[in-house]
Amino acid sequence: MTVKAVKMPCTSANVYTKVPDGGWGWTVAFAFFVVEALTYGIIKSFGVFFNDLMESFDETNSRISWIISICVFVQTFTAPLSTVLSNRFGHRLVVMAGGLLVSAGMVIASFARSVVEMYVTIGVVSGLGYCLSFLPTVTILSQYFDKRRSLVTAVASTGECFAVFSFAPAITALKEQIGWRYSMLSVGVLQLGITACGSLLRPIVIREQEEVKAQPPEEPTETKYMLENEQTCTSIESIDSGVDITTSPSNVPGKTKAEPKSEEPKQHGQNPTDNNSTPPEPKTKLLDFSVMRDYSFICYAFFGLFATLGFFAPSLYIIPLSRSLGIGKDHSAYILSAMAIAEVFGRIFAGWLLNKKPIRKIYIELICVILLAVALVAFPFASGFWGLMICSVYFGFMLGTVAGTHIPLLAEDDVVGIERMSSAAGVYVFIQSLAGLAGPPLAGVLVDTTKNYSSAFYSCAAGMVLGAVFLALVRPCKTGLCHQQQQQQQVEESTAGPPPELPDDFIDMDIGKAENSGKGSDSVV
């Protein structure tokens, strides 16, 4: 059972003697659920505005897709900034500021008159707000849980899925009543809830409880004197034999108050209390780039780079694909909602599976990524409403197994560990920014060139396959690096040779000389 070391008010940090695996962490999990719904849930539901923006601004697929591309790029590119600000000002203030930026960008975008204004408002302003809102929330949630981290994070991340399930048909119906501009304005006002969730993110401090060693019972004074006499090879009756035995407490071991030797460090300018003083706590780095020297993290970062190509484009192009096959608006929205519901079960299943032992989590993630690539390839072969529905459900389930776990897996020892998770998450998401910027526009260019929406899903599948290759190298790099370091240490020890033999202790040598001289004197006598 977790024991709090210090009870603090609601505005202060939670101090625990160990990772609580609950407590206020459940409130943080709820906040993460809502933040997921109002960040990634809105991004994935943005496809309902796709055709409206093309008609209003008279633009192509690729130019409209740049709105989400810039948004995702800014969100991921500014991840190190989010880490620095969180370490400097705390997670609570950063998330609250991010909520204000998200809401402001979406509200201003509802009054935009050109696609370029959409690039600035939703792409830059809201994109920065998404980064400041999401990354600190998932980081502090990982700190509140240890044994149940995978399961809790996966369940809390289903807020994104519930948002897509509810927002896609709701926004579609709302557009029919008030138009897409006022619908986007309503979404921006709703996103102010991120600020309220940020106020719930109380920081956590883990302080190991100092074990108080029980003092041994004090021995009687007579026993101490006998022990002292045994050490000096005397007896109680040998007081007059020339051996000075002082029975004052100052000579009892462990009771020494003042000794002449204790003044020697002061004569040399040393403070005897320096050894007992508490060393100053090391300063926390605002951003630690040392993770870039870890080969396993580099491979994992490349996995995230290529896998991101398949995260957003399918949700963005599933409605245009269904419309191209002659499916109505309402049924297209149902396909997107079904994908979101399947993603909920995928996230929960992945969290439950990764919580099992002794299954290595990195291998489970690899299997899910491969199956996700298969789901992307299946989309071009679907025909009709039910064919797309089956593919969407399968894709949503596999997407949930990967999307809800790829960032929390950074806390595992196979990648970087919980100690460096905060900085690693910032660098990892920063590397993902390139794919977030290039993914949807690349799919849009392929669609405009081939006049077929199937090419967008093929490009996503190719990126997912490359991501699976790098993910498969994470574990070998981790173990291979350790073995390489051990071999290097062994080589250095062998080349250095055995340490030089030191002479025997000078006290033993003096004692041996004294014995020899004593024997010699006895023989003379």
CSV table of C-alpha atoms in Angstrom, one decimal, residues 66-67 70-71 74 101 104-106 108-109 112 114-128:
chain,number,residue,atom,x,y,z
A,66,TRP,CA,-1.6,21.0,-45.7
A,67,ILE,CA,-3.8,22.4,-42.9
A,70,ILE,CA,1.3,21.9,-40.7
A,71,CYS,CA,-0.7,21.4,-37.5
A,74,VAL,CA,4.2,22.1,-35.4
A,101,LEU,CA,-3.8,28.4,-27.9
A,104,ALA,CA,-7.9,30.6,-30.0
A,105,GLY,CA,-6.6,29.0,-33.2
A,106,MET,CA,-9.7,27.1,-33.9
A,108,ILE,CA,-10.0,32.4,-35.4
A,109,ALA,CA,-9.9,29.8,-38.2
A,112,ALA,CA,-10.7,32.6,-42.2
A,114,SER,CA,-8.4,31.8,-47.4
A,115,VAL,CA,-6.5,28.5,-47.0
A,116,VAL,CA,-3.4,30.4,-46.0
A,117,GLU,CA,-5.1,31.9,-43.0
A,118,MET,CA,-6.1,28.3,-42.1
A,119,TYR,CA,-2.4,27.4,-42.3
A,120,VAL,CA,-1.6,30.0,-39.7
A,121,THR,CA,-4.5,29.6,-37.3
A,122,ILE,CA,-5.0,25.9,-37.2
A,123,GLY,CA,-1.6,24.9,-38.4
A,124,VAL,CA,0.7,27.1,-36.3
A,125,VAL,CA,-1.4,28.5,-33.4
A,126,SER,CA,-3.5,25.4,-32.6
A,127,GLY,CA,-0.6,23.1,-33.5
A,128,LEU,CA,1.6,24.7,-30.9
